Coordinates of C-alpha atoms in Angstrom, one line a residue:
M1 CA 0.0 0.0 0.0
K2 CA 2.9 2.3 0.9
A3 CA 4.6 1.4 -2.3
E4 CA 1.6 2.4 -4.4
L5 CA 1.2 5.7 -2.5
Y6 CA 4.9 6.5 -3.1
L7 CA 4.6 5.6 -6.8
T8 CA 1.6 7.9 -7.2
F9 CA 3.4 10.7 -5.4
W10 CA 6.5 10.4 -7.6
I11 CA 4.3 10.3 -10.8
M12 CA 2.4 13.5 -9.7
L13 CA 5.7 15.1 -8.8
E14 CA 7.1 14.2 -12.2
K15 CA 4.1 15.8 -13.9
V16 CA 4.5 19.0 -11.9
A17 CA 8.1 19.2 -12.8
K18 CA 7.3 18.7 -16.5
M19 CA 4.5 21.2 -16.4
W20 CA 6.9 23.9 -14.9
Q21 CA 9.6 22.9 -17.4
N22 CA 7.2 23.2 -20.4
R23 CA 5.7 26.4 -19.2
E24 CA 8.5 28.6 -20.5
N25 CA 8.6 26.8 -23.9
K26 CA 4.8 26.8 -24.5
N27 CA 4.1 30.3 -23.4
K28 CA 7.0 32.5 -24.5
N29 CA 4.6 35.4 -25.0
C30 CA 2.9 34.8 -21.7
N31 CA 5.3 36.9 -19.7
K32 CA 5.0 39.8 -22.1
I33 CA 1.2 39.6 -22.0
L34 CA 1.3 39.3 -18.3
K35 CA 3.6 42.3 -17.9
K36 CA 1.3 44.4 -20.1
V37 CA -1.8 43.3 -18.2
M38 CA -0.1 44.0 -14.8
K39 CA 1.0 47.4 -16.0
N40 CA -2.5 48.3 -16.8
V41 CA -3.8 46.7 -13.6
M42 CA -1.3 48.7 -11.5
N43 CA -2.9 51.9 -12.9
L44 CA -6.4 50.9 -11.8
T45 CA -8.0 51.7 -8.5
P46 CA -9.2 48.7 -6.4
E47 CA -12.8 49.4 -7.4
E48 CA -11.9 49.5 -11.1
K49 CA -9.9 46.3 -10.9
F50 CA -12.7 44.5 -9.1
R51 CA -15.3 45.7 -11.7
K52 CA -13.1 44.4 -14.5
D53 CA -12.6 41.1 -12.8
V54 CA -16.3 40.7 -12.2
R55 CA -17.0 41.4 -15.8
V56 CA -14.5 38.7 -16.9
V57 CA -16.1 36.0 -14.6
L58 CA -19.6 37.0 -15.7
R59 CA -18.6 36.6 -19.4
Q60 CA -17.0 33.2 -18.7
I61 CA -20.2 32.0 -17.0
K62 CA -22.4 33.4 -19.8
E63 CA -20.3 31.6 -22.4
K64 CA -20.4 28.3 -20.5
Q65 CA -24.2 28.7 -20.1
L66 CA -24.5 28.9 -23.9
Y67 CA -22.7 25.6 -24.3
T68 CA -24.5 23.8 -21.4
T69 CA -27.7 21.8 -22.1
K70 CA -30.8 22.6 -20.2
K71 CA -31.4 21.3 -16.7
K72 CA -27.6 20.6 -16.4
L73 CA -25.4 22.5 -14.0
I74 CA -22.7 24.8 -15.4
E75 CA -19.2 23.5 -14.8
Y76 CA -16.7 26.3 -14.0
S77 CA -13.1 25.1 -13.7
I78 CA -10.3 27.0 -12.0
G79 CA -6.7 25.8 -12.5
Y80 CA -4.3 26.9 -9.8
Y81 CA -1.1 25.8 -11.6
G82 CA -0.2 26.4 -15.2
S83 CA -0.9 29.2 -17.6
S84 CA -4.3 30.9 -18.1
N85 CA -5.5 33.2 -20.9
L86 CA -7.7 35.1 -18.5
P87 CA -6.5 38.5 -17.2
I88 CA -7.4 37.5 -13.6
S89 CA -5.7 35.4 -11.0
P90 CA -7.3 32.0 -10.0
D91 CA -7.7 33.3 -6.4
S92 CA -9.6 36.3 -7.6
E93 CA -11.7 34.1 -9.9
E94 CA -12.7 31.9 -7.0
A95 CA -13.5 34.9 -4.8
I96 CA -15.8 36.5 -7.4
I97 CA -17.7 33.3 -8.0
K98 CA -18.4 33.2 -4.3
K99 CA -19.3 36.9 -4.4
L100 CA -21.8 36.3 -7.2
D101 CA -23.4 33.5 -5.1
E102 CA -23.6 35.9 -2.2
W103 CA -25.4 38.5 -4.5
G104 CA -27.9 36.0 -5.6
A105 CA -26.9 35.9 -9.2
I106 CA -25.7 32.2 -9.1
E107 CA -26.0 29.3 -6.7
I108 CA -22.9 27.1 -6.0
R109 CA -24.4 23.6 -5.9
E110 CA -21.2 21.6 -5.5
I111 CA -17.4 22.1 -5.5
E112 CA -15.2 19.3 -6.8
R113 CA -11.5 19.6 -6.0
D114 CA -8.2 17.7 -6.5
E115 CA -7.4 16.2 -3.0
T116 CA -4.3 14.2 -4.0
F117 CA -2.1 16.2 -1.6
G118 CA -4.7 17.1 1.0
D119 CA -5.0 20.8 1.4
I120 CA -2.9 21.4 -1.7
S121 CA -5.3 21.5 -4.8
F122 CA -4.2 21.8 -8.4
W123 CA -7.8 22.5 -9.7
E124 CA -11.4 23.1 -8.6
I125 CA -14.7 22.7 -10.5
F126 CA -17.7 24.8 -9.3
Y127 CA -21.1 23.4 -10.4
L128 CA -23.3 26.4 -10.7
K129 CA -27.0 27.2 -11.3
I130 CA -27.8 30.6 -12.8
L131 CA -30.5 32.5 -10.9
Q132 CA -32.6 34.7 -13.2
P133 CA -33.4 37.6 -13.7
K134 CA -30.6 38.6 -11.2
F135 CA -27.8 37.2 -13.3
D136 CA -28.8 39.0 -16.5
E137 CA -29.4 42.2 -14.6
L138 CA -25.9 42.0 -13.2
Y139 CA -24.5 41.0 -16.6
R140 CA -26.0 44.1 -18.3
L141 CA -24.9 46.3 -15.4
Y142 CA -21.2 45.4 -15.7
E143 CA -21.3 45.3 -19.5
S144 CA -22.5 48.9 -19.4
G145 CA -19.5 49.9 -17.3
S146 CA -21.5 50.2 -14.1
S147 CA -21.1 48.2 -10.9
Y148 CA -23.3 46.7 -8.3
S149 CA -23.6 48.4 -4.9
E150 CA -23.9 46.1 -2.0
N151 CA -25.7 48.8 -0.1
K152 CA -28.7 47.9 -2.3
K153 CA -31.0 45.1 -1.1
A154 CA -31.3 43.6 -4.6
V155 CA -29.8 43.8 -8.0
P156 CA -31.4 46.7 -9.9
E157 CA -34.6 45.6 -11.6
T158 CA -35.2 46.1 -15.3
K159 CA -37.8 48.7 -14.6
N160 CA -35.1 50.9 -12.8
L161 CA -32.7 50.8 -15.7
Q162 CA -32.2 54.2 -17.3
T163 CA -33.0 53.4 -21.0
I164 CA -33.6 55.9 -23.8
I165 CA -36.6 53.8 -24.8
K166 CA -39.0 52.3 -22.3
P167 CA -38.4 48.5 -21.6
K168 CA -42.0 47.7 -22.5
T169 CA -41.6 49.4 -25.9
L170 CA -38.4 47.4 -26.5
E171 CA -40.2 44.2 -25.5
L172 CA -43.0 44.8 -28.0
I173 CA -40.5 45.6 -30.7
A174 CA -38.5 42.5 -29.8
K175 CA -41.5 40.3 -30.1
E176 CA -42.2 41.6 -33.6
I177 CA -38.5 41.1 -34.6
G178 CA -38.5 37.6 -33.1
D179 CA -41.3 36.5 -35.6
L180 CA -39.3 37.7 -38.6
D181 CA -36.8 34.8 -39.0
S182 CA -35.1 31.8 -37.6
G183 CA -33.0 32.1 -34.5
S184 CA -29.7 31.6 -36.3
N185 CA -30.6 34.1 -38.9
L186 CA -31.6 36.7 -36.3
V187 CA -28.2 36.2 -34.6
E188 CA -26.6 37.0 -38.0
F189 CA -28.9 40.0 -38.4
L190 CA -27.9 41.4 -35.0
T191 CA -24.2 40.8 -35.6
N192 CA -24.5 42.5 -39.0
C193 CA -26.0 45.5 -37.2
G194 CA -22.8 45.7 -35.0
V195 CA -23.9 43.7 -31.9
K196 CA -21.0 41.9 -30.1
R197 CA -21.5 38.2 -30.1
E198 CA -21.1 38.0 -26.3
L199 CA -24.2 40.2 -25.9
I200 CA -26.4 37.7 -27.8
E201 CA -27.9 35.0 -25.6
Y202 CA -28.4 32.2 -28.0
P203 CA -29.7 29.5 -27.9
N204 CA -32.7 31.2 -26.3
T205 CA -36.3 32.2 -27.1
K206 CA -35.9 34.4 -30.1
W207 CA -37.8 37.5 -28.8
R208 CA -36.0 37.2 -25.4
M209 CA -32.7 37.1 -27.2
V210 CA -33.5 40.3 -29.2
Y211 CA -35.0 41.9 -26.1
S212 CA -31.9 41.4 -24.0
V213 CA -29.8 43.0 -26.8
L214 CA -32.1 46.0 -27.2
L215 CA -32.4 46.5 -23.4
T216 CA -28.6 46.5 -23.0
L217 CA -28.0 48.9 -25.9
A218 CA -30.7 51.2 -24.7
S219 CA -29.2 51.5 -21.3
L220 CA -25.6 52.2 -22.5
Q221 CA -24.4 55.8 -22.7
N222 CA -21.9 55.2 -25.6
K223 CA -23.0 56.8 -28.9
E224 CA -21.8 53.9 -30.9
D225 CA -24.1 51.6 -28.9
R226 CA -27.0 53.9 -29.5
K227 CA -26.3 53.8 -33.2
I228 CA -26.4 50.0 -33.1
L229 CA -29.8 50.2 -31.4
F230 CA -31.1 52.5 -34.1
K231 CA -29.7 50.2 -36.8
I232 CA -31.5 47.2 -35.4
I233 CA -34.9 48.9 -35.3
E234 CA -34.4 50.4 -38.7
G235 CA -33.2 47.1 -40.2
A236 CA -36.3 45.3 -38.9
C237 CA -38.4 47.7 -41.1
H238 CA -36.4 47.2 -44.2
P239 CA -38.2 45.6 -47.2
L240 CA -35.4 43.0 -47.5
M241 CA -36.5 41.5 -44.2
Y242 CA -39.8 40.8 -45.9
G243 CA -38.6 39.4 -49.2
G244 CA -38.7 42.8 -50.8
D245 CA -42.3 43.5 -49.9
K246 CA -42.5 47.3 -49.2
N247 CA -46.1 47.1 -47.9
L248 CA -45.2 44.6 -45.2
A249 CA -42.2 46.7 -44.3
K250 CA -44.4 49.8 -44.0
E251 CA -46.9 47.9 -41.8
T252 CA -44.1 47.0 -39.4
A253 CA -42.8 50.6 -39.4
D254 CA -46.4 51.8 -38.6
K255 CA -46.6 49.2 -35.8
F256 CA -43.3 50.3 -34.4
N257 CA -44.4 53.9 -34.5
S258 CA -47.4 53.0 -32.4
F259 CA -45.0 51.7 -29.7
L260 CA -42.3 54.4 -30.1
E261 CA -44.6 57.5 -29.9
Y262 CA -44.6 57.3 -26.1
D263 CA -40.8 57.7 -26.1
N264 CA -40.8 60.6 -28.7
F265 CA -39.3 58.4 -31.4
F266 CA -40.7 57.7 -34.8
I267 CA -39.7 56.0 -38.1
E268 CA -39.9 57.8 -41.3
N269 CA -38.6 56.6 -44.7
G270 CA -36.7 53.8 -43.0
L271 CA -34.9 56.0 -40.5
L272 CA -35.5 56.2 -36.7
W273 CA -35.8 59.8 -35.4
K274 CA -35.7 61.1 -31.8
M275 CA -37.7 64.3 -30.9
V276 CA -36.3 66.7 -28.3
E277 CA -37.5 70.2 -27.6
D278 CA -35.3 73.3 -27.7
P279 CA -35.4 75.9 -24.9
S280 CA -38.3 77.6 -26.6
G281 CA -40.4 74.4 -26.8
I282 CA -39.9 73.9 -30.6
P283 CA -39.4 70.2 -31.4
I284 CA -36.2 69.1 -33.1
Y285 CA -35.6 65.6 -34.6
Y286 CA -32.3 63.8 -34.7
D287 CA -31.3 60.5 -36.4
K288 CA -28.5 58.2 -35.3
D289 CA -25.9 60.3 -37.0
G290 CA -27.0 63.6 -35.5
N291 CA -28.8 64.8 -38.6
T292 CA -31.9 66.9 -38.1
I293 CA -35.1 67.3 -40.0
E294 CA -38.0 69.8 -39.8
T295 CA -41.1 68.8 -37.9
P296 CA -42.7 66.0 -39.9
V297 CA -46.3 66.9 -41.0
Y298 CA -47.8 63.8 -39.4
M299 CA -46.6 64.4 -35.9
I300 CA -49.5 65.2 -33.7
L301 CA -49.1 67.4 -30.6
P302 CA -52.3 67.8 -28.7
Q303 CA -51.6 71.4 -27.7
K304 CA -51.3 72.3 -31.3
I305 CA -54.6 70.6 -32.2
D306 CA -56.3 72.4 -29.3
K307 CA -55.2 75.8 -30.7
L308 CA -56.1 74.9 -34.3
Y309 CA -59.6 73.7 -33.1
L310 CA -60.1 77.0 -31.3
Y311 CA -59.2 79.3 -34.2
W312 CA -61.0 77.2 -36.8
N313 CA -64.2 77.4 -34.8
E314 CA -63.7 81.1 -34.5
L315 CA -63.3 81.2 -38.3
I316 CA -66.6 79.4 -38.8
R317 CA -68.4 81.8 -36.4
L318 CA -66.9 84.9 -38.0
T319 CA -68.0 83.6 -41.5
K320 CA -71.5 82.9 -40.2
F321 CA -71.6 86.3 -38.6
Y322 CA -70.5 87.9 -41.9
F323 CA -73.2 86.3 -44.0
A324 CA -75.9 87.1 -41.4
N325 CA -74.9 90.8 -41.2
K326 CA -72.8 91.4 -44.4
D327 CA -74.4 94.8 -45.1
N328 CA -73.2 96.2 -41.8
Q329 CA -69.5 95.3 -42.0
N330 CA -66.3 97.3 -42.6
D331 CA -62.6 96.6 -43.2
E332 CA -62.0 95.8 -39.6
I333 CA -63.6 92.4 -40.1
N334 CA -61.0 91.7 -42.7
S335 CA -58.2 92.4 -40.2
I336 CA -59.8 90.0 -37.8
Y337 CA -60.1 87.4 -40.5
F338 CA -56.4 87.8 -41.5
E339 CA -55.3 87.4 -37.8
I340 CA -57.3 84.2 -37.5
I341 CA -55.8 82.8 -40.7
K342 CA -52.3 83.8 -39.5
N343 CA -52.8 81.8 -36.3
I344 CA -54.2 78.8 -38.1
E345 CA -51.4 78.7 -40.7
E346 CA -48.6 79.2 -38.0
T347 CA -50.2 76.4 -36.0
L348 CA -50.3 74.1 -39.0
N349 CA -46.5 74.4 -39.5
G350 CA -45.8 71.5 -37.2
G351 CA -47.5 69.0 -34.9
C352 CA -50.9 68.9 -36.6
G353 CA -50.6 65.6 -38.4
N354 CA -51.3 65.7 -42.1
L355 CA -53.7 68.6 -41.8
K356 CA -51.3 71.1 -43.5
N357 CA -51.7 69.1 -46.7
T358 CA -55.5 69.1 -46.6
Y359 CA -55.9 72.7 -45.4
K360 CA -57.1 75.3 -47.9
K361 CA -57.6 78.9 -47.1
P362 CA -61.3 79.5 -47.5
F363 CA -61.0 82.9 -49.3
R364 CA -58.7 85.8 -49.7
N365 CA -60.9 88.4 -48.0
I366 CA -64.0 87.9 -46.0
I367 CA -65.7 91.0 -47.3
G368 CA -67.0 90.0 -50.8
C369 CA -66.2 86.4 -50.2
E370 CA -69.6 85.4 -51.6
F371 CA -68.4 86.5 -55.1
E372 CA -65.0 84.7 -54.7
I373 CA -66.6 81.4 -53.9
Q374 CA -69.0 81.8 -56.8
R375 CA -66.1 82.2 -59.1
Q376 CA -64.7 79.0 -57.7
G377 CA -67.9 77.2 -58.6
L378 CA -68.9 76.8 -55.0
T379 CA -72.0 77.8 -53.1
V380 CA -72.5 79.0 -49.5
D381 CA -73.8 75.6 -48.7
S382 CA -70.7 73.8 -50.0
L383 CA -68.5 76.4 -48.3
F384 CA -69.9 75.5 -44.9
V385 CA -69.7 71.8 -45.8
N386 CA -66.0 72.3 -46.4
L387 CA -65.4 74.3 -43.2
Y388 CA -67.1 71.6 -41.0
D389 CA -65.4 68.8 -42.9
F390 CA -62.0 70.3 -41.9
L391 CA -63.2 70.8 -38.3
G392 CA -64.0 67.0 -38.4
E393 CA -60.5 66.3 -39.6
I394 CA -59.1 68.4 -36.7
T395 CA -61.0 66.4 -34.1
E396 CA -60.1 63.2 -35.8
C397 CA -56.4 63.9 -35.2
S398 CA -56.9 64.5 -31.5
L399 CA -59.9 65.3 -29.3
P400 CA -59.6 68.9 -28.1
E401 CA -59.1 69.2 -24.3
K402 CA -61.6 71.7 -22.9
N403 CA -59.2 73.1 -20.2
N404 CA -56.4 73.6 -22.7
V405 CA -58.7 75.3 -25.2
E406 CA -59.9 77.7 -22.5
K407 CA -56.3 78.4 -21.4
I408 CA -55.3 79.3 -25.0
K409 CA -58.4 81.5 -25.2
K410 CA -57.4 83.2 -21.9
D411 CA -53.8 83.7 -23.1
N412 CA -55.1 85.5 -26.2
S413 CA -58.0 87.2 -24.4
A414 CA -57.3 90.6 -26.0
F415 CA -57.9 89.3 -29.5
F416 CA -61.1 87.4 -28.6
A417 CA -62.4 90.5 -26.7
K418 CA -61.7 92.4 -29.9
I419 CA -63.8 89.9 -31.9
R420 CA -66.6 90.1 -29.4
Q421 CA -66.6 93.9 -29.3
Y422 CA -66.7 94.1 -33.1
S423 CA -69.6 91.7 -33.3
E424 CA -71.6 93.6 -30.9
Q425 CA -71.0 96.9 -32.8
H426 CA -71.8 95.5 -36.2
L427 CA -74.9 93.4 -35.8
A428 CA -77.7 94.3 -38.2
K429 CA -80.2 96.6 -36.4
K430 CA -83.1 94.2 -36.4
E431 CA -80.8 91.5 -35.0
K432 CA -79.4 93.4 -32.1
N433 CA -81.2 91.3 -29.5
Q434 CA -80.1 88.0 -31.0
E435 CA -76.8 86.3 -30.2
L436 CA -76.3 84.8 -33.6
P437 CA -78.9 85.6 -36.3
A438 CA -80.0 83.1 -38.8
T439 CA -81.2 85.0 -41.9
R440 CA -81.9 83.6 -45.4
I441 CA -78.8 84.1 -47.6
E442 CA -79.9 85.4 -50.9
I443 CA -77.3 84.6 -53.6
T444 CA -78.2 84.0 -57.2
K445 CA -77.6 80.6 -58.8
I446 CA -77.8 78.7 -55.5
P447 CA -80.0 75.6 -56.1
E448 CA -82.7 74.9 -53.6
L449 CA -81.7 72.1 -51.3
K450 CA -84.5 69.7 -50.4
I451 CA -84.4 67.0 -47.8
K452 CA -85.6 63.6 -48.9
K453 CA -89.3 63.4 -48.5
S454 CA -89.8 61.3 -45.4
E455 CA -92.1 62.4 -42.6
K456 CA -90.1 60.2 -40.2
Q457 CA -86.9 61.9 -41.3
E458 CA -88.3 65.3 -40.9
K459 CA -89.5 64.6 -37.3
V460 CA -86.1 63.2 -36.4
A461 CA -84.1 66.1 -37.9
G462 CA -86.7 68.7 -36.9
I463 CA -86.5 70.3 -40.3
S464 CA -89.5 71.6 -42.3
K465 CA -90.1 70.7 -46.0
Q466 CA -89.2 74.2 -47.2
A467 CA -85.8 74.7 -48.8
L468 CA -83.1 75.5 -46.2
D469 CA -79.5 76.6 -46.7
V470 CA -76.7 75.1 -44.7
E471 CA -76.5 78.2 -42.5
Q472 CA -80.1 78.0 -41.4
L473 CA -79.8 74.2 -40.9
L474 CA -76.8 74.6 -38.5
D475 CA -78.5 77.4 -36.6
K476 CA -81.7 75.4 -36.4
L477 CA -79.8 72.3 -35.1
E478 CA -77.9 74.3 -32.4
S479 CA -81.1 76.0 -31.3
D480 CA -83.0 72.7 -31.1
I481 CA -80.2 71.1 -29.0
K482 CA -80.2 74.0 -26.6
K483 CA -84.0 73.8 -26.3
G484 CA -83.7 70.2 -25.4
V485 CA -85.1 68.6 -28.6
A486 CA -84.9 64.9 -28.2
I487 CA -81.8 63.3 -29.7
P488 CA -82.3 59.7 -31.0
K489 CA -81.4 57.1 -28.4
T490 CA -79.8 54.9 -31.0
F491 CA -78.0 55.5 -34.3
E492 CA -78.1 52.5 -36.7
I493 CA -76.3 51.9 -40.0
Q494 CA -78.3 50.4 -42.8
V495 CA -77.3 49.7 -46.4
K496 CA -80.0 50.2 -48.9
D497 CA -79.3 49.7 -52.6
R498 CA -75.6 50.2 -51.9
E499 CA -76.3 53.4 -50.1
I500 CA -75.0 53.8 -46.5
W501 CA -77.5 55.3 -44.1
V502 CA -77.3 56.3 -40.4
N503 CA -80.9 56.5 -39.3
N504 CA -82.4 58.8 -41.8
Y505 CA -79.1 60.4 -42.9
L506 CA -77.6 59.4 -46.2
L507 CA -73.9 59.0 -45.4
S508 CA -72.5 58.0 -48.8
K509 CA -73.3 56.2 -52.1
P510 CA -70.3 54.0 -52.8
H511 CA -69.6 53.0 -56.5
A512 CA -71.5 50.1 -57.7
L513 CA -68.2 48.2 -58.1
G514 CA -65.4 49.1 -55.8
S515 CA -63.2 47.8 -53.1
N516 CA -64.4 50.4 -50.6
Y517 CA -67.9 48.9 -50.5
E518 CA -66.6 45.3 -50.4
F519 CA -64.3 46.2 -47.5
F520 CA -67.2 47.8 -45.6
E521 CA -69.4 44.8 -46.2
Y522 CA -66.6 42.5 -44.9
I523 CA -66.2 44.6 -41.7
R524 CA -70.0 44.4 -41.1
S525 CA -69.9 40.6 -41.5
Q526 CA -67.5 40.3 -38.6
S527 CA -68.4 40.3 -34.9
P528 CA -68.5 43.8 -33.4
N529 CA -65.5 45.1 -31.4
I530 CA -62.9 42.7 -32.8
K531 CA -59.6 43.8 -34.3
I532 CA -59.5 43.5 -38.1
E533 CA -56.0 43.4 -39.5
R534 CA -54.9 43.8 -43.1
K535 CA -52.9 40.6 -43.1
K536 CA -56.0 38.7 -42.0
L537 CA -58.3 39.9 -44.8
P538 CA -60.0 37.1 -46.8
S539 CA -58.2 35.6 -49.8
A540 CA -61.0 35.8 -52.3
S541 CA -63.4 38.6 -53.4
G542 CA -64.2 38.4 -57.0
N543 CA -61.2 38.0 -59.2
L544 CA -58.8 39.5 -56.7
S545 CA -58.4 38.9 -53.0
L546 CA -59.8 41.7 -50.8
K547 CA -56.2 42.1 -49.4
E548 CA -55.0 42.8 -53.0
E549 CA -58.0 45.2 -53.7
V550 CA -57.2 47.5 -50.8
K551 CA -53.4 46.9 -50.5
K552 CA -52.5 50.5 -51.6
K553 CA -55.1 52.2 -49.4
G554 CA -55.0 52.9 -45.7
F555 CA -58.1 51.8 -43.8
I556 CA -58.8 55.3 -42.5
K557 CA -58.8 56.7 -46.1
I558 CA -61.2 54.0 -47.2
L559 CA -63.6 54.8 -44.3
N560 CA -63.3 58.6 -45.1
E561 CA -64.3 57.9 -48.7
L562 CA -67.3 56.0 -47.3
G563 CA -68.4 59.1 -45.4
F564 CA -67.0 58.1 -42.0
K565 CA -65.2 61.3 -40.9
G566 CA -64.6 63.3 -37.8
E567 CA -67.0 62.3 -35.0
I568 CA -68.9 59.8 -37.2
L569 CA -65.6 57.9 -37.7
K570 CA -64.8 57.9 -34.0
A571 CA -68.3 56.8 -33.0
F572 CA -68.4 53.7 -35.2
F573 CA -64.7 52.9 -35.4
P574 CA -63.2 53.6 -31.9
K575 CA -59.8 52.2 -33.0
R576 CA -58.4 52.6 -36.4
S577 CA -55.1 53.0 -38.3
K578 CA -53.7 52.4 -41.8
S579 CA -53.8 48.6 -41.3
I580 CA -56.0 47.9 -38.3
V581 CA -59.6 48.8 -37.5
V582 CA -62.2 47.9 -34.8
Y583 CA -65.9 48.3 -35.8
K584 CA -68.3 49.1 -33.0
G585 CA -71.2 47.5 -34.8
D586 CA -74.2 48.7 -36.9
K587 CA -76.0 50.1 -33.9
I588 CA -74.7 52.5 -31.2
T589 CA -76.6 54.3 -28.5
K590 CA -76.5 57.8 -27.2
T591 CA -74.9 56.4 -24.0
D592 CA -72.2 54.8 -26.2
L593 CA -71.4 58.2 -27.7
E594 CA -71.2 59.9 -24.3
K595 CA -68.9 57.3 -22.9
A596 CA -66.6 57.5 -25.9
G597 CA -66.4 61.3 -25.5
I598 CA -68.1 62.0 -28.9
K599 CA -69.3 65.5 -29.3
I600 CA -73.0 64.7 -30.0
P601 CA -73.9 68.2 -31.5
L602 CA -71.0 68.0 -33.9
F603 CA -71.8 64.3 -34.6
I604 CA -75.3 65.3 -35.7
K605 CA -74.0 68.3 -37.7
E606 CA -71.7 66.0 -39.6
L607 CA -74.6 63.6 -40.3
E608 CA -76.8 66.5 -41.6
L609 CA -74.0 67.8 -43.8
A610 CA -73.3 64.4 -45.2
H611 CA -77.0 64.0 -46.0
L612 CA -77.1 67.4 -47.7
K613 CA -74.1 66.4 -49.8
N614 CA -75.5 63.1 -50.9
S615 CA -79.3 63.4 -51.0
P616 CA -81.0 64.1 -54.4
K617 CA -81.6 67.8 -55.1

């Protein structure tokens, strides 16, 4: 027995001697590297050295995790003799593993050591279990150059990470990207965008792999890391990710925008932009390279919409006042009109969606405007139809907030007092006691407008059979609502001979053959309040699939062409975008309208105007 023990001892001793003998031969550059590392280490503070060592060990564990099968413990080996390629001593390596166990990032399940010489050990193997989410949180923390403070009770949670984009936004984007391709292809996509391989946790659930990368990059302060984050989001919207299909790429960009808007980011023409405000409150937009653009027309800022809504309403009132009292006006009303137009056009310069493109100045001067609109081939009726149509577009962009509107009015009280004073001084004599007169507008060549001959309709609308112009109709409706005239308890859509009706109001007359009508019929055939997506449209409708029929049209545009605008659109389609729509159903109640915040007087006005536009004359 003693002979065997001595033999084993001499064999091990011989191995140690050879190991030390070959050390110099095998690692000639080792000393040079070691000297270089030690030189750098000597210049570090203890805190900096510890942080670097922790990062090294975390990376080692992360790498071993990737190669270890599920449900199996990670084997972490430490050699106490011989050369090592790691810039850390074995003793420090062991200490940090125990520190990570203390922090709750890992659990040391077992330690296997070489006990040939009792207390002298040549190697140790730690069998580790990774504890999530603590480990990943620590990993991100040290990768970002930060360190863990033991004064904290726990590792910083994801929700406390300082990211330029909200973690929930990144999660939603990651889930979309995760569905785009296979895991291996997504790894290649990320590395092509500039992501370091050690940051990519694969094998892993695809979206979680992407989410981990996005979260890490969004929490880093380095500009290059931010650029990589932008590249990933932009790359996921590129048509090549969809086999060259630009429509699918655009749909993804729109979906990303619906997530990113809460972080003041948006995607336009394949580029991701960040909005910041300058000291005066003007928004400025930057891309990943620091380039800037002017405010994009489709950005919607509620405060801008509130201001536009206020001044456009004032324009309508001033126009109504002019036509009711036009023989009693002077040039001062022109200056008021010009100031209103100036405020409208300045507001439209940014933050009002696409309204700048659809806006049209009603007339050059308010005095004599009746002759100007006649030259344009319009009537007073159609003028008011256009004015209220644009008001509907304004409220479609964003519902005005009453308190904000009142504040804007208060901030410009001098101007609104000027309007009020002028109106009081220039009322027609016989109308002095009326707040807003409703006189017959006599202009030649205006065809008489007649409401469809239906007693039921006349009772609902409260309109007599005599010809009425739009001005009288609106004043009558406002007066009726103030007097408490009953508003229908329900509003129901019916399709009669391809005409779309809401109660007794003719909303639109779609073409006999057209994708708009087919699209609307498909929506009505589905259950109410379900999300209808472009990608789930049926595959057959005549010779072409419905998806093909409407592929170049946004859903909102189709609904607008069918007569659903402003409050009418919001009432029947509470959620809508270019590629998604939710239909409330054919029948809605007055209570539904109130709960949805629909402005019922404006809703009824729009129905009346649509009827006047579409009913036979």
